[in-house]
Coordinates of C-alpha atoms in Angstrom, one line a residue:
X19 CA -34.1 58.7 -15.7
X20 CA -32.9 58.6 -12.8
X21 CA -32.8 56.1 -9.4
X22 CA -31.3 52.6 -9.5
X23 CA -34.7 51.2 -11.0
X24 CA -33.4 52.5 -13.9
X25 CA -30.8 49.9 -13.9
X26 CA -32.9 47.3 -13.8
X27 CA -32.7 45.6 -17.2
X28 CA -28.4 45.2 -17.5
X29 CA -29.5 43.0 -14.1
X30 CA -30.4 39.5 -15.6
X31 CA -26.7 39.9 -18.1
X32 CA -24.5 41.4 -15.2
X33 CA -25.9 38.7 -11.7
X34 CA -25.1 35.5 -14.3
X35 CA -21.5 37.1 -15.3
X36 CA -20.2 38.0 -12.0
X37 CA -21.9 34.8 -10.4
X38 CA -20.4 32.6 -12.5
X39 CA -17.0 34.7 -12.5
X40 CA -17.1 34.3 -8.7
X41 CA -17.8 30.3 -8.5
X42 CA -14.5 29.9 -10.2
X43 CA -12.6 30.9 -8.0
X44 CA -14.1 28.9 -5.4
X45 CA -12.3 25.8 -4.7
X46 CA -13.8 23.0 -6.0
X47 CA -13.4 21.4 -2.2
X48 CA -16.6 23.6 -1.0
X49 CA -19.1 22.7 -3.5
X50 CA -22.0 24.1 -0.5
X51 CA -20.8 27.3 -1.1
X52 CA -20.6 27.1 -4.7
X53 CA -24.2 25.6 -5.6
X54 CA -25.1 28.5 -2.6
X55 CA -24.3 31.2 -4.8
X56 CA -25.0 29.6 -7.8
X57 CA -28.7 29.2 -5.9
X58 CA -29.3 33.1 -4.7
X59 CA -27.8 34.5 -8.4
X60 CA -30.3 32.4 -10.3
X61 CA -32.8 33.5 -7.7
X62 CA -32.4 37.3 -8.1
X63 CA -32.7 37.0 -12.1
X64 CA -35.7 35.0 -10.7
X65 CA -36.8 38.4 -8.7
X66 CA -35.8 41.0 -11.3
X67 CA -37.5 39.1 -14.4
X68 CA -40.6 39.1 -12.3
X69 CA -40.4 43.1 -11.2
X70 CA -39.8 44.0 -15.1
X71 CA -42.0 41.5 -16.5
X72 CA -44.7 44.0 -13.6
X73 CA -43.1 47.0 -15.0
X74 CA -43.7 46.3 -18.5
X75 CA -47.5 45.0 -17.7
X76 CA -48.3 48.4 -16.3
X77 CA -48.3 46.7 -13.1
X78 CA -45.5 48.6 -11.3
X79 CA -44.2 52.4 -11.6
X80 CA -42.2 52.5 -14.3
X81 CA -38.5 54.2 -13.9
X82 CA -39.0 54.9 -18.3
X83 CA -42.2 56.3 -18.0
X84 CA -43.6 54.0 -20.5
X85 CA -43.7 50.6 -20.7
X86 CA -41.3 50.3 -22.5
X87 CA -38.0 50.5 -21.1
X88 CA -34.7 51.6 -22.9
X89 CA -31.4 50.7 -20.7
X90 CA -28.8 52.8 -22.8
X91 CA -24.9 51.5 -22.0
X92 CA -22.1 53.9 -21.0
X93 CA -24.7 57.1 -21.7
X94 CA -25.1 56.5 -25.7
X95 CA -28.0 56.8 -26.2
X96 CA -28.8 54.4 -29.8
X97 CA -28.4 54.2 -32.6
X98 CA -25.0 55.1 -31.5
X99 CA -24.4 53.1 -28.6
X100 CA -25.5 49.5 -27.1
X101 CA -29.1 49.3 -25.5
X102 CA -30.7 46.9 -24.7
X103 CA -34.9 46.8 -24.8
X104 CA -37.3 45.6 -22.6
X105 CA -41.1 45.4 -23.2
X106 CA -43.3 43.0 -22.2
X107 CA -42.1 40.0 -24.3
X108 CA -38.4 40.3 -23.6
X109 CA -39.7 40.9 -19.7
X110 CA -41.8 37.1 -20.3
X111 CA -38.6 35.3 -21.8
X112 CA -36.3 36.0 -19.5
X113 CA -39.0 35.1 -16.2
X114 CA -39.4 32.0 -18.4
X115 CA -35.2 31.8 -18.7
X116 CA -34.8 32.2 -14.9
X117 CA -37.8 29.8 -13.8
X118 CA -36.5 27.1 -15.6
X119 CA -33.0 27.9 -14.9
X120 CA -33.7 27.5 -11.7
X121 CA -35.6 24.2 -11.6
X122 CA -32.5 22.4 -13.8
X123 CA -30.2 24.4 -11.3
X124 CA -31.4 22.5 -8.3
X125 CA -32.4 19.2 -10.4
X126 CA -28.4 19.0 -11.3
X127 CA -27.7 19.8 -7.5
X128 CA -28.1 16.6 -6.0
X129 CA -25.8 15.2 -8.2
X130 CA -24.8 16.2 -12.3
X131 CA -22.7 19.1 -11.1
X132 CA -20.2 16.8 -9.5
X133 CA -20.3 14.8 -13.6
X134 CA -17.7 17.7 -14.7
X135 CA -15.4 20.1 -14.1
X136 CA -16.7 24.3 -14.4
X137 CA -20.5 23.1 -15.0
X138 CA -22.2 25.5 -12.3
X139 CA -20.0 28.3 -13.8
X140 CA -21.4 27.1 -17.2
X141 CA -24.8 27.5 -16.3
X142 CA -24.2 30.7 -15.1
X143 CA -22.8 31.9 -18.4
X144 CA -25.2 30.0 -20.1
X145 CA -28.8 32.4 -18.2
X146 CA -26.1 35.3 -19.1
X147 CA -26.4 34.3 -23.0
X148 CA -30.1 33.7 -22.8
X149 CA -31.3 36.7 -21.3
X150 CA -29.1 38.7 -23.1
X151 CA -30.0 37.3 -26.1
X152 CA -33.9 38.8 -24.9
X153 CA -33.2 41.6 -24.1
X154 CA -30.5 43.6 -27.1
X155 CA -31.8 46.1 -29.0
X156 CA -29.0 45.0 -31.8
X157 CA -27.4 43.1 -34.0
X158 CA -23.6 42.5 -33.3
X159 CA -24.6 42.3 -29.3
X160 CA -27.6 39.5 -30.6
X161 CA -25.2 37.4 -32.1
X162 CA -22.0 38.6 -29.1
X163 CA -24.6 37.1 -26.8
X164 CA -25.6 34.2 -29.1
X165 CA -22.0 33.0 -28.4
X166 CA -21.8 32.8 -25.3
X167 CA -24.8 31.1 -24.6
X168 CA -23.4 28.8 -27.4
X169 CA -19.5 28.8 -25.8
X170 CA -21.4 27.7 -22.5
X171 CA -23.5 25.5 -24.1
X172 CA -20.9 23.3 -25.8
X173 CA -19.4 22.6 -22.6
X174 CA -22.0 21.7 -20.4
X175 CA -22.9 19.3 -23.0
X176 CA -20.2 17.2 -23.3
X177 CA -20.6 17.3 -19.6
X178 CA -20.1 14.2 -18.5
X179 CA -18.6 11.1 -20.6
X180 CA -20.0 8.8 -23.1
X181 CA -18.7 8.0 -26.4
X182 CA -22.6 9.9 -27.4
X183 CA -21.9 12.7 -25.9
X184 CA -19.1 13.0 -27.2
X185 CA -20.6 12.9 -30.8
X186 CA -23.5 14.1 -30.6
X187 CA -21.7 17.7 -29.2
X188 CA -18.6 17.5 -31.6
X189 CA -22.0 17.7 -34.3
X190 CA -23.7 20.3 -32.3
X191 CA -21.1 22.6 -32.2
X192 CA -19.4 22.0 -36.1
X193 CA -22.9 22.9 -36.6
X194 CA -23.2 26.2 -35.0
X195 CA -19.8 27.1 -36.1
X196 CA -21.2 27.4 -39.8
X197 CA -24.4 29.4 -38.5
X198 CA -22.2 31.9 -36.7
X199 CA -20.5 32.8 -39.9
X200 CA -23.2 32.6 -41.6
X201 CA -24.3 35.5 -39.2
X202 CA -21.6 37.4 -39.3
X203 CA -21.8 37.5 -42.9
X204 CA -25.8 38.5 -43.0
X205 CA -25.0 41.3 -40.2
X206 CA -22.4 42.9 -42.3
X207 CA -24.2 43.1 -45.6
X208 CA -26.7 44.6 -43.4
X209 CA -24.4 47.1 -42.2
X210 CA -23.4 47.4 -45.1
X211 CA -26.7 48.5 -46.9
X212 CA -28.3 50.7 -43.7
X213 CA -25.2 51.8 -41.9
X214 CA -26.5 50.4 -38.6
X215 CA -27.0 47.6 -37.1
X216 CA -30.0 48.6 -33.9
X217 CA -32.8 47.2 -35.0
X218 CA -34.9 49.6 -34.7
X219 CA -33.3 52.4 -36.7
X220 CA -33.3 49.1 -39.3
X221 CA -36.5 48.9 -39.3
X222 CA -36.8 52.5 -39.8
X223 CA -34.8 53.1 -42.7
X224 CA -36.0 49.6 -44.5
X225 CA -38.8 51.2 -46.0
X226 CA -36.2 53.6 -48.1
X227 CA -34.0 51.1 -49.3
X228 CA -34.1 49.7 -53.0
X229 CA -32.8 48.1 -55.9
X230 CA -29.7 46.9 -55.2
X231 CA -29.5 48.1 -51.7
X232 CA -32.5 46.3 -51.0
X233 CA -32.1 43.1 -52.7
X234 CA -29.1 43.0 -50.8
X235 CA -30.7 43.6 -47.4
X236 CA -32.3 41.0 -48.4
X237 CA -29.5 38.4 -48.9
X238 CA -28.4 39.1 -45.9
X239 CA -31.5 39.1 -44.1
X240 CA -31.7 35.3 -45.8
X241 CA -28.4 34.3 -44.6
X242 CA -29.7 35.3 -40.6
X243 CA -33.1 33.7 -41.1
X244 CA -31.3 30.4 -41.7
X245 CA -28.9 30.9 -38.5
X246 CA -32.7 31.4 -36.8
X247 CA -33.8 28.6 -38.5
X248 CA -31.0 26.7 -37.4
X249 CA -31.3 27.3 -33.5
X250 CA -35.0 27.0 -33.9
X251 CA -34.5 23.5 -35.2
X252 CA -36.7 23.8 -38.2
X253 CA -37.0 21.1 -41.1
X254 CA -34.4 20.2 -42.5
X255 CA -31.8 21.6 -40.4
X256 CA -33.3 19.7 -37.1
X257 CA -30.7 17.3 -37.7
X258 CA -28.4 18.0 -34.6
X259 CA -30.7 18.2 -32.4
X260 CA -32.2 14.9 -31.7
X261 CA -28.7 13.5 -31.3
X262 CA -28.1 15.9 -28.9
X263 CA -30.7 16.5 -26.7
X264 CA -30.5 12.6 -25.9
X265 CA -27.4 12.5 -25.4
X266 CA -26.7 15.6 -22.9
X267 CA -27.2 15.3 -18.9
X268 CA -30.9 15.3 -17.7
X269 CA -30.8 19.1 -16.4
X270 CA -29.0 20.5 -18.9
X271 CA -31.3 18.7 -21.7
X272 CA -34.4 20.6 -19.9
X273 CA -32.4 23.6 -20.0
X274 CA -31.9 23.4 -23.5
X275 CA -35.5 23.3 -24.2
X276 CA -35.9 27.1 -24.0
X277 CA -32.5 26.8 -26.1
X278 CA -34.5 26.6 -29.6
X279 CA -37.6 29.2 -28.6
X280 CA -33.9 31.9 -28.7
X281 CA -34.4 31.1 -32.9
X282 CA -38.1 31.4 -32.4
X283 CA -37.4 34.8 -30.3
X284 CA -35.1 36.5 -33.3
X285 CA -37.4 35.0 -35.9
X286 CA -40.7 37.0 -34.3
X287 CA -38.7 39.8 -33.2
X288 CA -37.5 40.9 -36.3
X289 CA -40.7 39.8 -38.6
X290 CA -42.7 42.5 -36.6
X291 CA -40.5 45.0 -36.8
X292 CA -39.3 44.7 -40.2
X293 CA -43.2 44.1 -41.0
X294 CA -44.1 47.8 -41.8
X295 CA -41.6 48.2 -44.3
X296 CA -41.9 45.0 -45.8
X297 CA -40.2 41.3 -44.2
X298 CA -37.2 39.9 -45.9
X299 CA -37.8 36.8 -47.4
X300 CA -37.5 33.9 -44.0
X301 CA -38.9 36.2 -41.3
X302 CA -43.0 35.6 -42.3
X303 CA -45.2 34.5 -44.5
X304 CA -45.3 31.2 -46.4
X305 CA -42.2 30.4 -46.5
X306 CA -41.8 30.3 -42.7
X307 CA -45.7 29.1 -42.7
X308 CA -44.9 25.6 -44.9
X309 CA -41.5 24.9 -43.2
X310 CA -43.0 24.7 -39.9
X311 CA -45.9 22.6 -41.1
X312 CA -43.5 20.7 -41.9
X313 CA -41.5 20.6 -39.4
X314 CA -43.9 19.5 -37.4
X315 CA -44.9 16.6 -39.5
X316 CA -41.2 15.4 -39.4
X317 CA -41.8 15.8 -35.4
X318 CA -44.3 13.4 -35.1
X319 CA -43.1 11.0 -37.6
X320 CA -39.8 11.0 -35.4
X321 CA -41.9 10.5 -32.0
X322 CA -43.8 7.3 -33.9
X323 CA -40.5 5.9 -34.6
X324 CA -38.5 6.9 -31.5
X325 CA -37.9 3.8 -29.0
X326 CA -36.4 5.5 -26.2
X327 CA -37.8 8.4 -24.2
X328 CA -35.2 10.7 -24.7
X329 CA -35.3 10.7 -28.6
X330 CA -38.9 11.3 -28.1
X331 CA -38.8 14.3 -26.0
X332 CA -36.3 15.5 -28.6
X333 CA -38.5 15.2 -31.1
X334 CA -41.5 16.9 -29.1
X335 CA -39.0 20.1 -28.9
X336 CA -38.4 19.6 -33.0
X337 CA -43.1 19.3 -33.3
X338 CA -43.3 22.4 -30.7
X339 CA -40.6 24.8 -32.6
X340 CA -42.6 23.8 -35.5
X341 CA -45.8 24.7 -34.5
X342 CA -44.2 28.1 -33.1
X343 CA -42.7 28.3 -36.4
X344 CA -45.8 28.0 -38.6
X345 CA -47.9 30.3 -36.5
X346 CA -44.9 33.2 -36.7
X347 CA -45.5 33.0 -40.2
X348 CA -48.8 33.7 -40.2
X349 CA -47.7 37.0 -37.9
X350 CA -51.6 37.4 -37.0
X351 CA -52.6 39.7 -34.0
X352 CA -55.0 36.5 -33.2
X353 CA -52.7 33.7 -33.2
X354 CA -49.6 35.5 -30.9
X355 CA -51.1 35.8 -27.4
X356 CA -52.2 31.8 -28.3
X357 CA -48.5 31.0 -30.0
X358 CA -46.7 32.8 -26.6
X359 CA -48.5 30.6 -24.0
X360 CA -47.7 28.1 -26.3
X361 CA -43.9 28.5 -26.0
X362 CA -44.1 28.9 -22.0
X363 CA -46.2 25.2 -22.0
X364 CA -44.0 23.5 -24.6
X365 CA -41.2 24.8 -22.7
X366 CA -41.9 23.9 -18.8
X367 CA -43.5 20.5 -19.7
X368 CA -40.4 19.4 -22.5
X369 CA -37.6 20.6 -19.5
X370 CA -39.7 18.9 -17.1
X371 CA -40.0 15.9 -19.4
X372 CA -36.3 15.3 -20.0
X373 CA -35.6 15.4 -16.2
X374 CA -38.6 13.1 -15.6
X375 CA -36.9 10.4 -18.4
X376 CA -33.7 10.3 -16.0
X377 CA -35.3 9.6 -12.9
X378 CA -37.7 7.4 -14.6
X379 CA -35.0 5.3 -16.6
X380 CA -32.5 4.9 -13.2
X381 CA -33.2 1.9 -12.4
X382 CA -34.0 0.1 -15.8
X383 CA -31.4 -3.1 -17.8
X384 CA -29.8 -1.9 -20.5
X385 CA -31.3 -2.7 -24.3
X386 CA -34.5 -3.0 -21.8
X387 CA -36.4 -0.6 -24.9
X388 CA -35.1 -2.8 -27.3
X389 CA -36.1 -5.7 -26.0
X390 CA -40.1 -4.6 -25.6
X391 CA -40.1 -3.2 -28.9
X392 CA -38.5 -6.9 -30.3
X393 CA -41.3 -8.6 -28.1
X394 CA -44.3 -6.8 -28.8
X395 CA -43.8 -7.4 -32.8
X396 CA -43.4 -10.7 -32.7
X397 CA -45.7 -11.4 -30.1
X398 CA -44.0 -13.0 -27.9
X399 CA -43.4 -12.9 -24.1
X400 CA -41.2 -11.8 -21.7
X401 CA -39.2 -14.9 -20.3
X402 CA -37.9 -12.5 -17.4
X403 CA -42.3 -12.0 -16.5
X404 CA -43.2 -14.2 -13.7
X405 CA -46.3 -13.4 -14.5
X406 CA -48.8 -15.6 -16.3
X407 CA -51.9 -14.7 -17.9
X408 CA -53.6 -16.9 -15.5
X409 CA -51.6 -14.9 -13.1
X410 CA -53.7 -12.2 -11.4
X411 CA -52.2 -9.3 -11.2
X412 CA -51.7 -5.9 -9.7
X413 CA -49.5 -5.0 -7.1
X414 CA -48.8 -2.2 -4.5
X415 CA -47.5 1.3 -6.4
X416 CA -44.4 2.7 -4.3
X417 CA -44.7 6.1 -4.0
X418 CA -41.8 6.8 -6.0
X419 CA -43.8 5.2 -8.8
X420 CA -46.7 6.8 -8.2
X421 CA -45.5 10.1 -9.0
X422 CA -43.3 9.2 -11.5
X423 CA -46.0 7.9 -13.1
X424 CA -48.1 10.7 -12.8
X425 CA -45.7 13.2 -13.5
X426 CA -45.3 10.9 -17.0
X427 CA -49.4 11.7 -17.6
X428 CA -49.0 15.5 -16.9
X429 CA -45.8 15.9 -19.2
X430 CA -47.7 13.8 -22.2
X431 CA -51.2 15.6 -21.4
X432 CA -48.8 18.7 -21.7
X433 CA -46.8 18.0 -25.1
X434 CA -50.0 16.4 -27.0
X435 CA -52.1 19.3 -26.1
X436 CA -54.9 17.4 -24.1
X437 CA -57.4 19.2 -22.1
X438 CA -57.2 20.4 -19.1
X439 CA -53.7 21.6 -19.4
X440 CA -51.9 24.3 -20.5
X441 CA -51.1 23.3 -23.8
X442 CA -55.0 22.5 -24.9
X443 CA -55.6 26.1 -24.0
X444 CA -53.0 26.9 -26.3
X445 CA -53.5 24.5 -29.3
X446 CA -57.2 25.4 -28.4
X447 CA -56.5 28.9 -29.2
X448 CA -54.6 28.6 -32.2
X449 CA -57.0 26.6 -34.2
X450 CA -59.8 28.9 -33.3
X451 CA -57.8 31.3 -35.0
X452 CA -57.4 29.1 -37.7
X453 CA -61.3 28.7 -37.7
X454 CA -61.7 32.1 -37.5
X455 CA -59.9 32.8 -40.9
X456 CA -57.4 34.6 -39.1
X457 CA -54.8 36.5 -40.7
X458 CA -56.1 35.7 -44.4
X459 CA -55.3 32.3 -43.9
X460 CA -57.2 30.3 -47.2
X461 CA -60.0 28.0 -45.6
X462 CA -57.3 25.3 -47.0
X463 CA -54.0 26.5 -45.3
X464 CA -56.8 27.0 -42.1
X465 CA -57.7 23.3 -42.3
X466 CA -54.0 22.0 -43.0
X467 CA -52.9 23.8 -39.8
X468 CA -55.6 22.3 -37.7
X469 CA -55.0 18.5 -39.5
X470 CA -51.3 18.8 -38.5
X471 CA -52.1 20.6 -35.1
X472 CA -54.2 17.8 -34.3
X473 CA -52.5 14.7 -36.1
X474 CA -49.0 15.7 -34.0
X475 CA -51.1 15.2 -31.0
X476 CA -52.2 12.4 -31.7
X477 CA -48.7 11.0 -33.1
X478 CA -48.1 12.3 -29.7
X479 CA -50.3 11.0 -27.7
X480 CA -49.5 7.2 -29.5
X481 CA -45.8 7.7 -28.7
X482 CA -46.0 8.4 -25.7
X483 CA -48.8 6.3 -24.8
X484 CA -46.6 3.4 -26.3
X485 CA -43.9 4.3 -24.7
X486 CA -45.1 4.9 -21.0
X487 CA -46.9 1.0 -21.2
X488 CA -43.2 0.2 -21.7
X489 CA -41.6 1.6 -19.3
X490 CA -44.2 1.5 -16.4
X491 CA -46.0 -1.9 -16.4
X492 CA -42.2 -3.5 -17.1
X493 CA -41.2 -5.8 -14.7
X494 CA -37.2 -5.6 -15.8
X495 CA -36.8 -3.2 -13.4
X496 CA -37.1 -1.9 -9.3
X497 CA -38.6 1.1 -7.8
X498 CA -36.1 3.7 -8.3
X499 CA -35.4 6.3 -5.5
X500 CA -35.7 9.9 -5.4
X501 CA -34.6 12.4 -3.9
X502 CA -36.4 15.8 -2.6
X503 CA -34.3 17.7 -4.8
X504 CA -34.7 15.7 -7.9
X505 CA -38.5 15.1 -7.8
X506 CA -39.1 18.6 -6.1
X507 CA -37.9 20.7 -9.4
X508 CA -39.9 19.1 -12.1
X509 CA -43.0 18.7 -9.9
X510 CA -42.8 22.9 -9.8
X511 CA -42.5 23.4 -13.0
X512 CA -45.8 21.2 -14.3
X513 CA -47.5 22.2 -11.6
X514 CA -46.6 25.9 -13.3
X515 CA -48.3 24.4 -16.1
X516 CA -51.1 24.0 -14.0
X517 CA -51.1 27.7 -13.0
X518 CA -51.2 28.4 -16.4
X519 CA -53.9 26.7 -17.1
X520 CA -56.0 27.7 -13.9
X521 CA -54.9 31.7 -14.4
X522 CA -55.3 31.4 -18.6
X523 CA -57.7 34.4 -18.3
X524 CA -54.8 36.5 -16.9
X525 CA -52.9 34.9 -18.5
X526 CA -54.5 35.5 -21.8
X527 CA -54.1 39.8 -21.1
X528 CA -51.0 39.8 -20.3
X529 CA -50.0 38.4 -23.9
X530 CA -52.3 39.9 -25.9
X531 CA -50.8 43.2 -24.6
X532 CA -47.6 41.5 -25.8
X533 CA -49.4 40.9 -28.9
X534 CA -51.0 44.2 -29.1
X535 CA -46.8 45.8 -28.7
X536 CA -45.7 43.8 -31.3
X537 CA -48.2 44.6 -34.3
X538 CA -47.9 48.2 -33.3
X539 CA -43.6 47.9 -34.4
X540 CA -43.5 51.8 -33.9
X541 CA -44.1 52.0 -30.7
X542 CA -40.6 49.7 -29.9
X543 CA -39.0 51.7 -32.9
X544 CA -39.9 55.5 -31.2
X545 CA -39.1 54.0 -27.5
X546 CA -35.8 53.0 -28.1
X547 CA -35.2 55.9 -31.1
X548 CA -36.2 58.8 -28.2
X549 CA -34.3 57.6 -25.5
X550 CA -32.0 59.5 -23.3
X551 CA -29.2 57.4 -20.8
X552 CA -29.9 56.9 -18.2
X553 CA -29.3 60.2 -15.4
X554 CA -30.0 62.4 -17.9

């Protein structure tokens, strides 16, 4: 394997690392230069991610001779060296990370990057951690990249000011520090019984483990499963998410919409890799399926109870995680394409929604939500409303309000899974697979899954409609002033969801190929263990 294209897999890690370090060295007074470097680095990551997706999908020539690319760092082949692995799933998530990262970065340049210090380098290090987590082929480096993205997220979550943000940030940090300790303990147990941390090598040796060794492996896997469930915001380990996400700065919360999917990715990757050798607990099966259903239920209840849009969006992220976890628990090839489409759609929609909320609520008076709830509960009229029941209503809608209203409706359709956008296509695919009895689901289990998907959508529709009426029909506000740098990224994310719906056929073809690769783990294992170093 030779040629500079063979080094493509390492660029999603190296580019943000170099950009973040360079931005730190540039004086704060040269803000345009810092911003330009950050944007160019993120654009380059998007270009590389699209290139890798083209190779993995068989659309472009592969420098590795196959659709699964393995990059052996330092020319040390697996299982002894560090490897980065590019297949359809990791390439898809690289594209999703770069697209969401670029839009949230552009949004932040309107003003949020100046609310604190070192926003731009921290943002690049966050992208580095996310990209590395999706690419790495061994447990130890998964832990390393987890810590990189978490360290960056600590600073980003505390970016700005306010007691609520600091309080939520400290809770978030404490939870993740405990999770990091469990990760190390779990990885140590697995290394102790297998002698390796390479995921492909672990999957190869797993069928031979018996007796006490298998028990120790399962204990280590349970510890890792708990860590991944914390990252994925699964019930009852998701108490930290809503306060943290609702108090974070708008572009930070937007990119955090992808953070929970790192845990989902780890469960999906290891669950499919370990399946032939007998999946350990929490990596699939009834535990994960019913845990996902419980997560959907708690998230839907939280959406109904939320009186603030930020908290509602946080609970929407929990519902999306629960849906993905329930589908992963089934580990059926029929569910995987629709589940991956739902992952992409929900990440783009909730990322746009967090940024939209900040624009919508920009000029709202303090306590407006609480007053609206009180008036509604007691059947009172708003004393600040100049119109009475006998007045003629109907005013011209300024362009800014028209954009915000249309964007809010699109986010509502995507989050609840209503037609005609990509959220509906994904949910319809999951429901269709359940109706066909895919993955050995019992009739009761199929209907429970269908009911959870439909009722969570109904709960989201009720919550979003109620809050939308309070926001857009309230007279206790003025029309917000929007910048192109703010409205453009939100519109771009929503248009990507429209494109996913319009191009559902080609998208599902790619995702079906992704599912086929995932559920044939021997292809991943053979590609990693038989790969040679760069230039050999």
